[in-house]
Short mmCIF file of C-alpha atoms and ligand atoms in Angstrom, two decimals:
data_model
loop_
_atom_site.label_atom_id
_atom_site.label_comp_id
_atom_site.label_asym_id
_atom_site.label_seq_id
_atom_site.Cartn_x
_atom_site.Cartn_y
_atom_site.Cartn_z
CA MET A 1 0.32 -0.05 0.11
CA ASP A 2 1.24 3.32 -0.34
CA LYS A 3 0.44 7.07 0.51
CA ALA A 4 -1.69 7.60 -2.84
CA ASP A 5 -3.93 4.52 -2.00
CA TYR A 6 -4.54 5.97 1.72
CA LEU A 7 -5.21 9.67 0.62
CA ALA A 8 -7.79 8.48 -2.05
CA TRP A 9 -9.78 6.18 0.94
CA ALA A 10 -9.69 9.63 2.98
CA GLU A 11 -10.81 11.44 0.55
CA GLU A 12 -13.44 8.84 -0.45
CA ALA A 13 -14.89 8.73 2.96
CA ALA A 14 -15.13 12.96 3.80
CA LEU A 15 -17.19 12.95 0.48
CA ARG A 16 -19.27 10.35 2.04
CA ALA A 17 -20.19 11.79 5.63
CA GLY A 18 -19.47 15.67 4.06
CA ARG A 19 -22.21 14.43 1.48
CA PHE A 20 -24.17 13.13 4.04
CA LEU A 21 -24.07 16.38 6.87
CA LYS A 22 -24.40 19.00 3.48
CA GLU A 23 -27.93 17.11 3.10
CA ASN A 24 -29.28 16.59 6.81
CA LEU A 25 -28.12 20.57 8.05
CA ALA A 26 -31.76 21.92 7.62
CA ARG A 27 -33.20 18.56 9.53
CA PRO A 28 -34.41 19.04 12.76
CA ARG A 29 -32.10 17.47 15.04
CA HIS A 30 -31.81 16.20 18.71
CA ILE A 31 -28.56 17.91 20.74
CA SER A 32 -26.76 16.85 23.25
CA HIS A 33 -24.02 17.87 25.23
CA LYS A 34 -20.83 15.59 25.82
CA GLY A 35 -19.81 19.26 28.83
CA LYS A 36 -21.65 22.20 29.19
CA ILE A 37 -21.37 24.01 25.97
CA ASP A 38 -19.00 20.89 23.84
CA LEU A 39 -22.21 19.92 21.84
CA VAL A 40 -23.11 16.70 19.69
CA THR A 41 -25.87 16.57 17.67
CA GLU A 42 -27.19 13.42 16.24
CA ALA A 43 -25.28 13.42 12.87
CA ASP A 44 -21.71 13.33 13.91
CA PRO A 45 -22.08 9.93 14.53
CA VAL A 46 -23.98 8.86 11.74
CA ALA A 47 -21.33 11.03 9.94
CA GLU A 48 -18.23 8.89 11.97
CA ARG A 49 -19.90 5.72 10.61
CA LEU A 50 -20.22 5.72 7.12
CA ILE A 51 -16.23 7.27 7.71
CA VAL A 52 -15.47 4.09 9.77
CA GLU A 53 -17.27 1.44 8.02
CA TYR A 54 -15.51 2.38 4.72
CA LEU A 55 -11.85 2.47 6.04
CA GLN A 56 -12.68 -1.20 7.66
CA GLU A 57 -13.57 -2.43 4.46
CA LYS A 58 -10.37 -0.85 2.96
CA ALA A 59 -7.95 -1.05 5.19
CA PRO A 60 -9.20 -3.89 7.98
CA ASP A 61 -5.90 -3.63 9.75
CA ILE A 62 -5.66 -0.18 10.26
CA PRO A 63 -7.55 0.83 13.82
CA ILE A 64 -9.22 4.39 14.06
CA LEU A 65 -9.35 6.43 16.86
CA ALA A 66 -12.53 8.84 15.71
CA GLU A 67 -14.31 11.38 18.28
CA GLU A 68 -17.66 9.97 18.91
CA ILE A 69 -17.34 6.24 18.94
CA PHE A 70 -14.45 4.40 18.18
CA LYS A 71 -11.41 4.24 20.29
CA THR A 72 -7.59 3.28 19.72
CA SER A 73 -4.53 3.98 21.35
CA PRO A 74 -2.13 6.29 19.42
CA GLU A 75 0.81 3.54 18.11
CA GLY A 76 1.77 2.84 14.64
CA LEU A 77 0.07 3.35 11.89
CA TYR A 78 -3.88 4.55 12.70
CA TRP A 79 -6.79 6.92 11.41
CA LEU A 80 -7.41 9.84 12.76
CA VAL A 81 -11.05 11.42 12.56
CA ASP A 82 -13.41 14.03 12.73
CA PRO A 83 -16.67 13.09 11.52
CA LEU A 84 -17.79 17.20 12.48
CA ASP A 85 -16.04 19.30 12.92
CA GLY A 86 -17.45 22.19 14.38
CA THR A 87 -20.66 21.46 15.83
CA THR A 88 -21.59 23.96 17.21
CA ASN A 89 -22.00 24.93 13.88
CA TYR A 90 -24.39 21.99 12.72
CA ALA A 91 -26.77 22.09 15.45
CA HIS A 92 -27.25 26.24 14.58
CA ARG A 93 -27.82 25.80 10.84
CA PHE A 94 -24.37 28.19 10.55
CA PRO A 95 -22.69 26.29 7.23
CA TRP A 96 -19.37 26.11 8.41
CA PHE A 97 -18.29 22.77 9.70
CA GLY A 98 -15.62 20.25 7.72
CA VAL A 99 -15.00 16.42 7.82
CA SER A 100 -10.75 15.85 8.69
CA ILE A 101 -9.32 12.68 8.41
CA ALA A 102 -5.95 11.79 8.97
CA LEU A 103 -3.72 8.56 8.72
CA MET A 104 -1.00 8.39 10.97
CA GLU A 105 2.27 6.77 12.71
CA ASP A 106 2.58 7.46 15.99
CA LYS A 107 2.32 10.92 16.76
CA LYS A 108 3.05 11.79 13.06
CA PRO A 109 -0.06 12.11 10.69
CA LEU A 110 1.36 10.89 6.87
CA VAL A 111 -1.81 11.51 5.22
CA GLY A 112 -4.63 14.10 5.63
CA VAL A 113 -8.19 15.28 4.61
CA ILE A 114 -10.21 18.02 5.03
CA TYR A 115 -13.79 18.38 3.55
CA HIS A 116 -15.73 21.32 3.67
CA PRO A 117 -19.21 20.46 2.07
CA MET A 118 -20.62 23.37 1.63
CA GLN A 119 -18.62 25.32 -0.20
CA GLY A 120 -17.04 21.72 -2.17
CA GLU A 121 -13.73 21.45 -1.39
CA LEU A 122 -11.26 19.19 -0.74
CA PHE A 123 -8.07 19.77 1.35
CA LYS A 124 -5.43 16.83 0.83
CA ALA A 125 -2.18 16.45 1.54
CA ALA A 126 0.54 13.25 2.10
CA ARG A 127 3.64 13.93 3.96
CA GLY A 128 6.64 15.03 1.47
CA LYS A 129 4.13 14.95 -1.16
CA GLY A 130 2.38 19.04 -1.02
CA ALA A 131 -0.61 19.74 -0.47
CA TYR A 132 -4.10 20.52 -2.53
CA LEU A 133 -7.32 21.88 -3.13
CA ASN A 134 -9.06 20.64 -5.66
CA ASP A 135 -6.29 18.67 -6.83
CA ARG A 136 -4.16 21.91 -7.20
CA PRO A 137 -1.52 22.52 -5.40
CA ILE A 138 -1.64 25.34 -2.49
CA ARG A 139 0.49 27.19 -0.91
CA VAL A 140 0.73 29.62 2.37
CA SER A 141 0.67 33.27 2.06
CA GLU A 142 3.38 35.49 2.04
CA VAL A 143 2.60 38.34 4.02
CA SER A 144 4.86 39.01 7.12
CA LYS A 145 3.87 41.50 8.78
CA PRO A 146 1.55 41.91 11.60
CA GLU A 147 -1.11 44.77 10.63
CA GLU A 148 -1.70 43.08 7.32
CA ALA A 149 -2.48 39.98 8.56
CA LEU A 150 -5.77 38.08 8.91
CA LEU A 151 -5.89 35.15 11.57
CA ALA A 152 -8.31 32.71 12.48
CA THR A 153 -8.51 31.79 16.85
CA GLY A 154 -10.89 29.28 18.42
CA PHE A 155 -12.25 29.06 22.11
CA PRO A 156 -11.60 26.20 24.41
CA TYR A 157 -14.60 23.89 25.76
CA ASN A 158 -13.95 24.94 29.44
CA VAL A 159 -13.64 29.39 28.73
CA HIS A 160 -16.81 29.61 31.03
CA ASP A 161 -14.89 28.82 33.32
CA ARG A 162 -11.10 29.89 33.05
CA PRO A 163 -11.66 32.44 29.75
CA GLU A 164 -8.77 35.04 31.47
CA ARG A 165 -5.58 34.16 29.28
CA VAL A 166 -7.88 33.17 26.75
CA VAL A 167 -9.17 36.45 26.53
CA ALA A 168 -5.93 38.74 27.06
CA ALA A 169 -3.86 36.55 24.55
CA PHE A 170 -7.14 37.50 22.00
CA LYS A 171 -6.83 40.96 22.98
CA ASP A 172 -3.05 41.21 22.80
CA PHE A 173 -3.54 39.69 19.11
CA LEU A 174 -6.42 42.47 18.27
CA VAL A 175 -4.88 45.42 18.43
CA ARG A 176 -1.71 44.51 16.65
CA VAL A 177 -3.16 43.00 13.06
CA GLN A 178 -6.14 43.65 10.42
CA GLY A 179 -8.88 40.97 11.60
CA ILE A 180 -9.06 37.81 13.31
CA ARG A 181 -11.94 35.14 12.74
CA ARG A 182 -13.54 32.68 15.35
CA ALA A 183 -15.36 30.57 12.68
CA GLY A 184 -16.02 27.90 14.54
CA ALA A 185 -14.17 24.49 12.62
CA ALA A 186 -10.63 24.71 13.94
CA CYS A 187 -9.79 22.35 10.71
CA LEU A 188 -11.02 24.76 8.18
CA ASP A 189 -8.97 27.52 9.63
CA LEU A 190 -5.86 25.09 9.01
CA ALA A 191 -7.02 24.79 6.04
CA TYR A 192 -6.59 28.42 5.52
CA VAL A 193 -3.71 28.84 6.70
CA ALA A 194 -2.49 26.24 4.57
CA CYS A 195 -4.12 27.85 1.11
CA GLY A 196 -3.60 31.34 2.26
CA ARG A 197 -6.68 33.09 2.99
CA PHE A 198 -5.66 32.89 6.50
CA ASP A 199 -1.96 34.27 7.96
CA GLY A 200 -1.99 32.42 10.69
CA PHE A 201 -4.16 30.17 13.90
CA TRP A 202 -3.43 29.83 17.06
CA GLU A 203 -5.80 27.81 19.25
CA ALA A 204 -5.36 26.03 22.42
CA LEU A 205 -6.93 22.66 24.12
CA LEU A 206 -7.73 21.37 20.66
CA LYS A 207 -7.61 17.72 20.27
CA PRO A 208 -5.52 15.55 18.08
CA TRP A 209 -8.81 14.31 15.21
CA ASP A 210 -8.67 18.98 15.07
CA THR A 211 -5.06 19.58 14.00
CA ALA A 212 -3.61 15.56 12.48
CA ALA A 213 -5.24 16.72 8.61
CA GLY A 214 -4.69 20.64 9.23
CA VAL A 215 -1.08 20.65 10.20
CA LEU A 216 0.12 18.16 7.27
CA LEU A 217 -1.94 20.59 5.31
CA VAL A 218 -0.05 23.53 6.47
CA GLU A 219 3.55 21.88 6.86
CA GLU A 220 3.33 20.51 3.22
CA ALA A 221 1.82 23.88 2.12
CA GLY A 222 5.54 25.62 3.18
CA GLY A 223 4.37 26.67 6.39
CA ARG A 224 4.97 26.73 10.40
CA VAL A 225 3.40 24.48 12.89
CA SER A 226 4.28 24.52 17.23
CA ASN A 227 2.74 24.96 19.71
CA TYR A 228 2.61 28.10 21.42
CA LEU A 229 6.62 28.41 22.70
CA GLY A 230 7.48 27.37 19.27
CA GLU A 231 8.31 23.49 19.86
CA GLU A 232 7.80 21.13 17.47
CA TYR A 233 3.90 20.57 17.58
CA HIS A 234 2.68 17.03 17.10
CA PRO A 235 -0.83 16.33 17.81
CA PHE A 236 -1.82 15.32 20.99
CA GLN A 237 0.00 18.55 22.22
CA LYS A 238 -1.92 21.46 24.06
CA HIS A 239 -2.10 24.56 21.85
CA VAL A 240 -1.38 24.88 18.34
CA VAL A 241 0.26 27.99 16.58
CA ALA A 242 0.61 27.35 12.52
CA SER A 243 1.69 30.35 10.13
CA ASN A 244 3.15 31.09 6.37
CA GLY A 245 6.10 30.95 9.05
CA GLY A 246 7.00 34.64 8.23
CA LEU A 247 4.63 35.29 10.83
CA HIS A 248 5.55 32.88 13.71
CA PRO A 249 7.45 34.85 15.58
CA PHE A 250 5.31 37.64 16.13
CA MET A 251 2.51 35.07 17.37
CA LEU A 252 4.55 33.65 19.12
CA GLU A 253 5.95 35.76 21.07
CA ILE A 254 1.75 36.12 22.43
CA THR A 255 1.13 32.84 22.66
CA ALA A 256 4.10 32.38 25.01
CA LYS A 257 2.72 34.19 27.48
CA TYR A 258 -1.24 32.20 27.98
CA LEU A 259 -0.02 28.75 28.13
CA PRO A 260 -3.40 27.40 29.01
CA GLU A 261 -4.62 26.29 32.12
CA GLU A 262 -7.03 22.54 32.00
C1 IPD B 301 -14.42 22.62 17.51
C2 IPD B 301 -14.03 23.06 16.68
C3 IPD B 301 -13.98 24.94 17.07
C4 IPD B 301 -13.17 24.54 17.99
C5 IPD B 301 -13.38 23.82 19.89
C6 IPD B 301 -13.36 22.69 18.98
P1 IPD B 301 -15.64 19.67 17.21
O1 IPD B 301 -14.89 20.85 17.45
O2 IPD B 301 -13.25 22.40 15.13
O3 IPD B 301 -13.91 25.44 16.07
O4 IPD B 301 -12.77 25.73 19.26
O5 IPD B 301 -12.41 23.94 20.14
O6 IPD B 301 -13.55 21.12 19.68
O7 IPD B 301 -16.34 19.66 18.56
O8 IPD B 301 -17.29 21.17 16.82
O9 IPD B 301 -16.01 18.90 16.58
CA1 CA B 302 -13.38 18.71 16.54
CA1 CA B 303 -16.00 16.80 15.96
#
């Protein structure tokens, strides 16, 4: 098996789940709570099942670590799956959500696919083979001045209990950059850094399935990814900074002051 097969399977799995999510966005839904503001709709496990069934059929020996149902230990070769990234948006019918699938080897993403069904955009990357949007190569932006930068971020689910550092970091960025977006789907934020629509992204307390595919995309598109301190990032870390590279030192100046509290 080579990376092209894995990539094609991840792509097809993401398309299947994405189509289902798009078709069901307008339907009435039942929302349950994993935490105070951490939601799950009935669409999350269905989308996940579509992905898991397909990947298990294609690669029965590769275990799956998926957000809602399937768990495995993060060792060797395994899939990391977020069937619906942007659940709060989905629950409110705000049409901004993605499907994120990565093939991992230990803590390293080898292949990553992010699908944005409402826009018909499929982002993909394989390590050493570049990053693509709908089969066209993508690159990070060349913006180097903070005042010309459009950044993205998100707020962790514990923000009601621990807002201080999140808000302080947000404020420090806000007064230095051109704009900040909090669109609500971390995988899309990362994909947008990879294709140069955003110049940088930072967020704390994300889960490995939120970032695995996206960080590979950013790296393969020529960008830089680290933790808040500038150290090497892997998707099991608690904080991430992704940028076009040129803005990275500026972003770290701020993030290094605000390591998250659990
Ligand atoms: C969430 C989204 C959001 C981010 C949250 C994530 P979910 O994932 O990526 O943008 O701010 O921290 O947990 O729960 O919608 O899959
Ligand atoms: Ca997620
Ligand atoms: Ca999710």
